[in-house]
Amino acid sequence: MSSKEKKKASRQDKKLLWIRIGFLTVTFIALFLLSCVVILSVYRIRGELYVCDLGYPVNPRDKNKPGVFDSLTLKEYDSVTQYLFKKTNLSLVTFSEAFPNCSYIYMIDLLLPLKDAVLEHMDLGTRQPERTAHVVIVRGDRRVRRVEEYHVGPLQRPSYHIKVTNPSYTKSNIPYNFKPVDDVEYKFLYRILRETSEVLYPLLYESYGLSYHNCTKNVDCIIFHDISPRGIREGERQSWFGAYRDVEGFYLHPLGLEMQLDHSSRDVRDWYVYRIVYNGHFAYSPENLMERYIKGTIEKIQLPFLEEKETSYSSLWRRGDREMERPLKGPMLVEPDGHRYRVDGLHLTYMKWNMNLKMRSSSGLQIFDIRFNDERIIYELSFQEVAIFYSGYGPLADLVNTYGNSYMMGATSSELVPGVDCPETSTFLDSDHFVNSEKPFRAKNTICIFEDHASIPLRRHSSREVSGKFQSYGGLGNYKLIIRSISNIWNYDYIFDYIFYLNGALETKVSLSGYLHSAFPLYHEMRHGTLVHTNVVANIHQHLFHFKIDIDINGRINRYATTDFQRENTTRQWYSNAWKQQITHETNPRLTEYDANYKTKPGNQYDVIYNQYASSKFGSARSYRILNNNKANFLLKSSDITQGASWAKFPLAISQFQETEVMSTSIYNGNGPWHPVVDFERFLQNNDTIRDRDLVAWVTMGIDKIPHTEDVPTITTIGSQVSFYLLPFNFFTECPSISSNSAVHISADKKRKRVNVNTFGTPLTSSCIQKENKPSNFDGKTKPID
């Protein structure tokens, strides 16, 4: 080949190479652009097109027009405080500047209007009743210190304040020593503990390797915590404080040092350490204890200093072998069409249900005007009280008996964590309070609302022909709306669920979690508890819960009856000389409160509230049945410390509605249980008629708790739940869930040799991405009300 031909061939090769390079470049660019388009399309699909619909709206509360049940607005709180400070002679000082010998505001909450006025407003369209505040004022400046309650109104522009005493109270003047211990007292009590710990420093460091007044946080600190009541008889104000190792889950780190502080004087300079118990040895002062400790006349505790790893048994940080090699996210609740419930401020609508919510500062969630198919069934459903009664040997274990209201269960409700406390899809609501503080505050995400689908159908049936071939199926998933709040009382967490079903039934459930209350293992302590860890005894106790149900069946003219199951011996109708035993039932109307609550013997029975003058088309009186799944045997009914919980004697009590019988307890019962301000049993002892009257049902549930090692670090909710139901009983002509579009019906099509599936317009599939809340949304803070 000539040189000329070689050059020509070379040029052709280069040209071909450039063509190939160009082709590859164009191909790469095309693929790159195509990838970008795909990525952007996927992003657009995930971010816009296929995000699940939000469903029915969640509308904020109209603060300028609060409803009849709505909690106070910031303007209303401010109007009340300004009026009380500027236009009364109560000699009020601000909460932050108050001493125990001052007059100051402890709590402000909504005073509910009279029921008659509320029903006229809601049912007849009359003017909304005037909004009024209920105010609790501590009168430490009086010669005989006491607590006073006032009604202040109208809230837009207060012009009056009336000192009141509820006629249901057993005392016209509320003793100062009955009030909850607040931050005004705590700041001085902890000052005394600090001074005492300086005296006891050699004992603390030699016994535990810890201190209180000069320790390093998360290294060698002690924490002190108190219990209630504040003594063993009326008139005392003496609080026991226990010492614990200051680590996560300190409740399980008792140190065997307990001090009782006397804070009964109006002058904080007269407050002092009244008693000390160290390792079971008793002393009247820290100086006396130290003197005996140094002389060696008492048995010393010598606990080794524990590293962080050794104290982790109380921590909730994950530990132990993993259950799977690679952690996988668990199942989630998905709402493919968004919320099927609607929230308008504090008014809630779900399917055929609608109701109004309110968070009461003392006891927690209240639900008002509960309707199904626009018929009122319940005027008020509300938690009243939890009482926890312990047994033990040491001072704290012996005396701790807790009444939840005195710890402000509503105002101390926990912020709920999405994905754990409630599903990620939940609607979260805040609650506003003015209690134990200088100003009103907002507790974030204390209520969650979500629709759940239980793992069992609400109803179903599958039928077959005689030959065994499939014929038909009909079923409905157990869709239900859950309203949840969680209250924290020191070591325990109480999860309150109000559950609304498609068939017109309503369930109220409480689940327990949190830490055990523990004691140092003194010799006699073991009789009352279980050794759950080294030097940790958890004591036996009983939880008792009380609820109020102001039930209105076709109005307020109702009756209560028990339908009692009985056995009868009879002959078989179609055989001669053949006997059988069978079940029959008898309906026994109860005419008076005494008849209902003292003569009714527990047994196999239905408890029914009904309207004698409203019947179904089949002639049955329209009724609702109350089913208590966890009736409590009140173990300590004769103890003086439990008299503030006389309601616990009655698994179910029925009373005639009285405007003054607002609650079965009070915020004062916890520190004055011996002669309580509210004694529930007095509600029943006037023996009012309950025939054709407005009735209130009161339900008590209970859990007996023997602690065990699996309760460490915290108690699990499984096996720690109580509940009761309100069930329609001839109230409807058929199950109202039959109208639900969520039902599924399947029938055999013999001609086409297939089955026909009908979901009544509800989509069968969904491919959307769920918008959700995350645990990272939690911040654990309260904030000012805007």
Short mmCIF file of N, CA and C in Angstrom, two decimals, residues 112-234:
data_model
loop_
_atom_site.label_atom_id
_atom_site.label_comp_id
_atom_site.label_asym_id
_atom_site.label_seq_id
_atom_site.Cartn_x
_atom_site.Cartn_y
_atom_site.Cartn_z
N LEU A 112 -68.15 24.94 84.21
CA LEU A 112 -69.18 24.52 83.26
C LEU A 112 -70.53 25.12 83.63
N PRO A 113 -71.29 25.58 82.65
CA PRO A 113 -72.64 26.09 82.94
C PRO A 113 -73.55 24.97 83.41
N LEU A 114 -74.69 25.35 83.93
CA LEU A 114 -75.68 24.36 84.34
C LEU A 114 -76.12 23.53 83.14
N LYS A 115 -76.38 22.27 83.38
CA LYS A 115 -76.74 21.37 82.29
C LYS A 115 -78.01 21.83 81.58
N ASP A 116 -78.99 22.31 82.33
CA ASP A 116 -80.23 22.79 81.71
C ASP A 116 -79.93 23.88 80.69
N ALA A 117 -79.07 24.82 81.07
CA ALA A 117 -78.75 25.94 80.18
C ALA A 117 -78.00 25.47 78.95
N VAL A 118 -77.10 24.52 79.14
CA VAL A 118 -76.33 23.99 78.01
C VAL A 118 -77.25 23.29 77.01
N LEU A 119 -78.15 22.46 77.51
CA LEU A 119 -79.05 21.72 76.62
C LEU A 119 -80.02 22.65 75.90
N GLU A 120 -80.47 23.68 76.57
CA GLU A 120 -81.33 24.67 75.89
C GLU A 120 -80.56 25.34 74.76
N HIS A 121 -79.30 25.64 75.00
CA HIS A 121 -78.46 26.27 73.96
C HIS A 121 -78.25 25.32 72.79
N MET A 122 -77.90 24.08 73.06
CA MET A 122 -77.56 23.14 71.99
C MET A 122 -78.79 22.60 71.27
N ASP A 123 -79.87 22.36 72.01
CA ASP A 123 -81.04 21.71 71.42
C ASP A 123 -82.08 22.70 70.91
N LEU A 124 -82.18 23.87 71.56
CA LEU A 124 -83.22 24.83 71.19
C LEU A 124 -82.66 26.08 70.54
N GLY A 125 -81.33 26.17 70.50
CA GLY A 125 -80.72 27.32 69.83
C GLY A 125 -80.74 28.60 70.62
N THR A 126 -80.92 28.51 71.92
CA THR A 126 -80.89 29.73 72.73
C THR A 126 -79.46 30.25 72.84
N ARG A 127 -79.34 31.40 73.44
CA ARG A 127 -78.04 32.04 73.57
C ARG A 127 -77.08 31.18 74.38
N GLN A 128 -75.80 31.17 73.97
CA GLN A 128 -74.80 30.39 74.71
C GLN A 128 -74.67 30.92 76.13
N PRO A 129 -74.66 30.03 77.11
CA PRO A 129 -74.52 30.47 78.51
C PRO A 129 -73.24 31.28 78.72
N GLU A 130 -73.32 32.19 79.64
CA GLU A 130 -72.18 33.05 79.96
C GLU A 130 -71.00 32.20 80.43
N ARG A 131 -69.82 32.52 79.93
CA ARG A 131 -68.62 31.78 80.33
C ARG A 131 -68.06 32.34 81.64
N THR A 132 -67.75 31.43 82.53
CA THR A 132 -67.30 31.79 83.88
C THR A 132 -66.09 30.96 84.24
N ALA A 133 -65.21 31.52 85.05
CA ALA A 133 -64.02 30.81 85.50
C ALA A 133 -64.19 30.31 86.92
N HIS A 134 -63.61 29.15 87.18
CA HIS A 134 -63.51 28.61 88.53
C HIS A 134 -62.06 28.82 88.98
N VAL A 135 -61.87 29.52 90.08
CA VAL A 135 -60.53 29.92 90.52
C VAL A 135 -60.27 29.38 91.92
N VAL A 136 -59.11 28.75 92.09
CA VAL A 136 -58.67 28.25 93.39
C VAL A 136 -57.58 29.18 93.91
N ILE A 137 -57.80 29.77 95.07
CA ILE A 137 -56.86 30.73 95.65
C ILE A 137 -56.40 30.21 97.02
N VAL A 138 -55.09 30.19 97.20
CA VAL A 138 -54.51 29.80 98.48
C VAL A 138 -54.47 31.05 99.36
N ARG A 139 -55.11 30.98 100.52
CA ARG A 139 -55.16 32.12 101.44
C ARG A 139 -54.21 31.87 102.61
N GLY A 140 -52.92 31.91 102.29
CA GLY A 140 -51.92 31.74 103.34
C GLY A 140 -51.81 32.93 104.26
N ASP A 141 -52.42 34.04 103.86
CA ASP A 141 -52.33 35.27 104.67
C ASP A 141 -53.40 35.33 105.76
N ARG A 142 -54.36 34.42 105.75
CA ARG A 142 -55.42 34.44 106.75
C ARG A 142 -54.88 33.93 108.10
N ARG A 143 -55.54 34.34 109.18
CA ARG A 143 -55.12 33.90 110.50
C ARG A 143 -55.16 32.38 110.58
N VAL A 144 -56.25 31.81 110.09
CA VAL A 144 -56.31 30.36 109.90
C VAL A 144 -56.21 30.12 108.40
N ARG A 145 -55.07 29.63 107.97
CA ARG A 145 -54.85 29.48 106.53
C ARG A 145 -55.83 28.48 105.93
N ARG A 146 -56.24 28.77 104.70
CA ARG A 146 -57.18 27.89 104.05
C ARG A 146 -57.11 28.09 102.53
N VAL A 147 -57.90 27.31 101.84
CA VAL A 147 -58.05 27.43 100.39
C VAL A 147 -59.47 27.92 100.10
N GLU A 148 -59.58 28.89 99.20
CA GLU A 148 -60.89 29.42 98.84
C GLU A 148 -61.12 29.25 97.34
N GLU A 149 -62.37 29.04 96.98
CA GLU A 149 -62.74 28.89 95.58
C GLU A 149 -63.69 30.03 95.19
N TYR A 150 -63.48 30.55 93.99
CA TYR A 150 -64.26 31.69 93.51
C TYR A 150 -64.78 31.41 92.12
N HIS A 151 -65.93 31.98 91.82
CA HIS A 151 -66.44 32.06 90.46
C HIS A 151 -66.24 33.49 89.99
N VAL A 152 -65.60 33.63 88.83
CA VAL A 152 -65.28 34.95 88.28
C VAL A 152 -65.88 35.04 86.88
N GLY A 153 -66.61 36.12 86.62
CA GLY A 153 -67.21 36.27 85.30
C GLY A 153 -67.81 37.65 85.11
N PRO A 154 -68.42 37.86 83.95
CA PRO A 154 -68.28 37.05 82.74
C PRO A 154 -66.86 37.18 82.17
N LEU A 155 -66.39 36.18 81.44
CA LEU A 155 -64.97 36.11 81.11
C LEU A 155 -64.50 37.21 80.17
N GLN A 156 -65.36 37.72 79.31
CA GLN A 156 -64.92 38.78 78.41
C GLN A 156 -64.53 40.03 79.19
N ARG A 157 -65.37 40.39 80.15
CA ARG A 157 -65.10 41.55 81.01
C ARG A 157 -65.59 41.23 82.42
N PRO A 158 -64.75 40.61 83.23
CA PRO A 158 -65.20 40.21 84.57
C PRO A 158 -65.68 41.40 85.39
N SER A 159 -66.78 41.19 86.07
CA SER A 159 -67.34 42.25 86.91
C SER A 159 -67.73 41.73 88.29
N TYR A 160 -67.54 40.44 88.54
CA TYR A 160 -67.88 39.90 89.85
C TYR A 160 -66.95 38.74 90.19
N HIS A 161 -66.77 38.53 91.47
CA HIS A 161 -66.10 37.34 92.00
C HIS A 161 -66.88 36.90 93.23
N ILE A 162 -67.29 35.66 93.22
CA ILE A 162 -68.14 35.13 94.29
C ILE A 162 -67.42 33.98 94.96
N LYS A 163 -67.21 34.11 96.26
CA LYS A 163 -66.64 33.00 97.02
C LYS A 163 -67.71 31.92 97.15
N VAL A 164 -67.34 30.69 96.81
CA VAL A 164 -68.33 29.61 96.77
C VAL A 164 -67.82 28.41 97.57
N THR A 165 -68.77 27.63 98.03
CA THR A 165 -68.48 26.32 98.61
C THR A 165 -69.47 25.34 97.99
N ASN A 166 -68.96 24.38 97.27
CA ASN A 166 -69.83 23.40 96.65
C ASN A 166 -70.63 22.67 97.72
N PRO A 167 -71.95 22.61 97.59
CA PRO A 167 -72.77 21.90 98.60
C PRO A 167 -72.39 20.44 98.78
N SER A 168 -71.71 19.85 97.79
CA SER A 168 -71.30 18.45 97.94
C SER A 168 -70.06 18.31 98.82
N TYR A 169 -69.39 19.43 99.13
CA TYR A 169 -68.21 19.38 100.00
C TYR A 169 -68.63 19.07 101.43
N THR A 170 -67.79 18.34 102.13
CA THR A 170 -68.06 18.01 103.53
C THR A 170 -67.60 19.11 104.47
N LYS A 171 -66.86 20.09 103.96
CA LYS A 171 -66.32 21.17 104.79
C LYS A 171 -66.66 22.51 104.15
N SER A 172 -67.07 23.46 104.95
CA SER A 172 -67.36 24.80 104.43
C SER A 172 -66.07 25.57 104.17
N ASN A 173 -65.03 25.28 104.97
CA ASN A 173 -63.71 25.87 104.76
C ASN A 173 -62.72 24.75 104.45
N ILE A 174 -61.99 24.92 103.37
CA ILE A 174 -61.04 23.89 102.95
C ILE A 174 -59.72 24.12 103.68
N PRO A 175 -59.27 23.19 104.50
CA PRO A 175 -58.02 23.39 105.25
C PRO A 175 -56.81 23.56 104.34
N TYR A 176 -55.92 24.43 104.74
CA TYR A 176 -54.69 24.67 103.98
C TYR A 176 -53.92 23.37 103.79
N ASN A 177 -53.88 22.52 104.80
CA ASN A 177 -53.08 21.29 104.73
C ASN A 177 -53.64 20.28 103.74
N PHE A 178 -54.85 20.51 103.24
CA PHE A 178 -55.44 19.60 102.26
C PHE A 178 -54.99 19.93 100.83
N LYS A 179 -54.46 21.10 100.62
CA LYS A 179 -54.15 21.50 99.25
C LYS A 179 -52.96 20.71 98.70
N PRO A 180 -52.87 20.55 97.38
CA PRO A 180 -51.68 19.93 96.80
C PRO A 180 -50.43 20.74 97.15
N VAL A 181 -49.32 20.06 97.34
CA VAL A 181 -48.05 20.76 97.54
C VAL A 181 -47.65 21.36 96.19
N ASP A 182 -47.39 22.67 96.18
CA ASP A 182 -47.09 23.37 94.93
C ASP A 182 -45.65 23.88 94.96
N ASP A 183 -45.27 24.56 93.88
CA ASP A 183 -43.89 25.04 93.77
C ASP A 183 -43.56 26.12 94.79
N VAL A 184 -44.59 26.79 95.32
CA VAL A 184 -44.34 27.78 96.38
C VAL A 184 -43.74 27.08 97.60
N GLU A 185 -44.22 25.88 97.92
CA GLU A 185 -43.67 25.12 99.03
C GLU A 185 -42.40 24.38 98.65
N TYR A 186 -42.38 23.80 97.45
CA TYR A 186 -41.24 22.96 97.07
C TYR A 186 -39.92 23.73 97.08
N LYS A 187 -39.94 24.99 96.69
CA LYS A 187 -38.67 25.72 96.62
C LYS A 187 -38.04 25.86 98.00
N PHE A 188 -38.86 25.89 99.06
CA PHE A 188 -38.32 25.96 100.42
C PHE A 188 -38.02 24.56 100.96
N LEU A 189 -38.81 23.57 100.59
CA LEU A 189 -38.55 22.21 101.04
C LEU A 189 -37.21 21.70 100.51
N TYR A 190 -36.92 21.97 99.26
CA TYR A 190 -35.65 21.50 98.69
C TYR A 190 -34.47 22.31 99.23
N ARG A 191 -34.72 23.50 99.68
CA ARG A 191 -33.66 24.26 100.34
C ARG A 191 -33.27 23.58 101.65
N ILE A 192 -34.27 23.08 102.39
CA ILE A 192 -33.99 22.36 103.63
C ILE A 192 -33.25 21.06 103.34
N LEU A 193 -33.64 20.37 102.28
CA LEU A 193 -32.95 19.13 101.91
C LEU A 193 -31.48 19.39 101.57
N ARG A 194 -31.24 20.50 100.90
CA ARG A 194 -29.85 20.84 100.57
C ARG A 194 -29.04 21.10 101.84
N GLU A 195 -29.61 21.86 102.76
CA GLU A 195 -28.91 22.15 104.02
C GLU A 195 -28.69 20.87 104.82
N THR A 196 -29.67 20.00 104.84
CA THR A 196 -29.53 18.74 105.57
C THR A 196 -28.47 17.85 104.94
N SER A 197 -28.41 17.83 103.61
CA SER A 197 -27.42 16.98 102.94
C SER A 197 -26.00 17.44 103.24
N GLU A 198 -25.81 18.72 103.53
CA GLU A 198 -24.47 19.20 103.91
C GLU A 198 -24.07 18.61 105.26
N VAL A 199 -25.03 18.55 106.19
CA VAL A 199 -24.75 17.93 107.49
C VAL A 199 -24.45 16.44 107.33
N LEU A 200 -25.16 15.79 106.41
CA LEU A 200 -25.03 14.35 106.24
C LEU A 200 -23.97 13.95 105.21
N TYR A 201 -23.20 14.91 104.74
CA TYR A 201 -22.26 14.63 103.65
C TYR A 201 -21.35 13.44 103.93
N PRO A 202 -20.70 13.35 105.12
CA PRO A 202 -19.82 12.19 105.36
C PRO A 202 -20.57 10.86 105.25
N LEU A 203 -21.81 10.82 105.75
CA LEU A 203 -22.62 9.60 105.66
C LEU A 203 -22.95 9.28 104.21
N LEU A 204 -23.35 10.28 103.47
CA LEU A 204 -23.76 10.06 102.08
C LEU A 204 -22.60 9.52 101.25
N TYR A 205 -21.43 10.12 101.44
CA TYR A 205 -20.32 9.72 100.58
C TYR A 205 -19.73 8.38 101.00
N GLU A 206 -19.72 8.12 102.30
CA GLU A 206 -19.20 6.83 102.76
C GLU A 206 -20.16 5.70 102.45
N SER A 207 -21.47 5.97 102.55
CA SER A 207 -22.48 4.92 102.34
C SER A 207 -22.72 4.64 100.86
N TYR A 208 -22.70 5.69 100.05
CA TYR A 208 -23.13 5.53 98.66
C TYR A 208 -22.11 6.02 97.62
N GLY A 209 -21.12 6.79 98.06
CA GLY A 209 -20.24 7.43 97.09
C GLY A 209 -20.95 8.53 96.33
N LEU A 210 -22.01 9.10 96.95
CA LEU A 210 -22.84 10.10 96.31
C LEU A 210 -23.04 11.29 97.24
N SER A 211 -23.53 12.39 96.69
CA SER A 211 -23.88 13.56 97.50
C SER A 211 -25.00 14.32 96.81
N TYR A 212 -25.47 15.36 97.48
CA TYR A 212 -26.59 16.14 96.95
C TYR A 212 -26.20 17.59 96.64
N HIS A 213 -25.49 18.21 97.56
CA HIS A 213 -25.26 19.66 97.44
C HIS A 213 -24.03 20.00 96.61
N ASN A 214 -23.11 19.06 96.40
CA ASN A 214 -21.89 19.39 95.65
C ASN A 214 -21.48 18.24 94.74
N CYS A 215 -22.43 17.68 94.04
CA CYS A 215 -22.15 16.53 93.18
C CYS A 215 -21.99 16.95 91.73
N THR A 216 -21.55 16.00 90.91
CA THR A 216 -21.43 16.20 89.47
C THR A 216 -22.57 15.47 88.79
N LYS A 217 -23.38 16.20 88.05
CA LYS A 217 -24.57 15.63 87.40
C LYS A 217 -24.17 14.44 86.54
N ASN A 218 -24.98 13.39 86.62
CA ASN A 218 -24.79 12.14 85.86
C ASN A 218 -23.58 11.35 86.31
N VAL A 219 -22.99 11.72 87.47
CA VAL A 219 -21.83 10.99 87.98
C VAL A 219 -22.08 10.49 89.40
N ASP A 220 -22.29 11.42 90.33
CA ASP A 220 -22.37 11.01 91.74
C ASP A 220 -23.43 11.80 92.51
N CYS A 221 -24.61 11.94 91.92
CA CYS A 221 -25.67 12.75 92.54
C CYS A 221 -26.76 11.89 93.17
N ILE A 222 -27.37 12.47 94.21
CA ILE A 222 -28.57 11.93 94.82
C ILE A 222 -29.75 12.81 94.40
N ILE A 223 -30.92 12.19 94.26
CA ILE A 223 -32.14 12.94 94.01
C ILE A 223 -33.13 12.59 95.12
N PHE A 224 -33.90 13.57 95.57
CA PHE A 224 -34.93 13.36 96.59
C PHE A 224 -36.31 13.51 95.95
N HIS A 225 -37.22 12.63 96.35
CA HIS A 225 -38.59 12.72 95.86
C HIS A 225 -39.55 12.41 96.99
N ASP A 226 -40.70 13.12 96.97
CA ASP A 226 -41.66 12.99 98.07
C ASP A 226 -42.86 12.15 97.70
N ILE A 227 -43.66 11.82 98.71
CA ILE A 227 -44.88 11.04 98.53
C ILE A 227 -46.03 11.77 99.22
N SER A 228 -47.22 11.29 99.00
CA SER A 228 -48.41 11.78 99.72
C SER A 228 -49.13 10.57 100.30
N PRO A 229 -49.98 10.80 101.34
CA PRO A 229 -50.36 12.08 101.95
C PRO A 229 -49.26 12.64 102.84
N ARG A 230 -49.54 13.83 103.41
CA ARG A 230 -48.52 14.57 104.16
C ARG A 230 -48.68 14.34 105.65
N GLY A 231 -48.67 13.08 106.05
CA GLY A 231 -48.83 12.74 107.45
C GLY A 231 -49.72 11.53 107.61
N ILE A 232 -50.15 11.30 108.85
CA ILE A 232 -51.01 10.14 109.12
C ILE A 232 -52.35 10.55 109.72
N ARG A 233 -52.58 11.85 109.86
CA ARG A 233 -53.87 12.31 110.39
C ARG A 233 -54.13 13.74 109.92
N GLU A 234 -55.40 14.12 109.98
CA GLU A 234 -55.80 15.45 109.54
C GLU A 234 -55.10 16.53 110.37
#
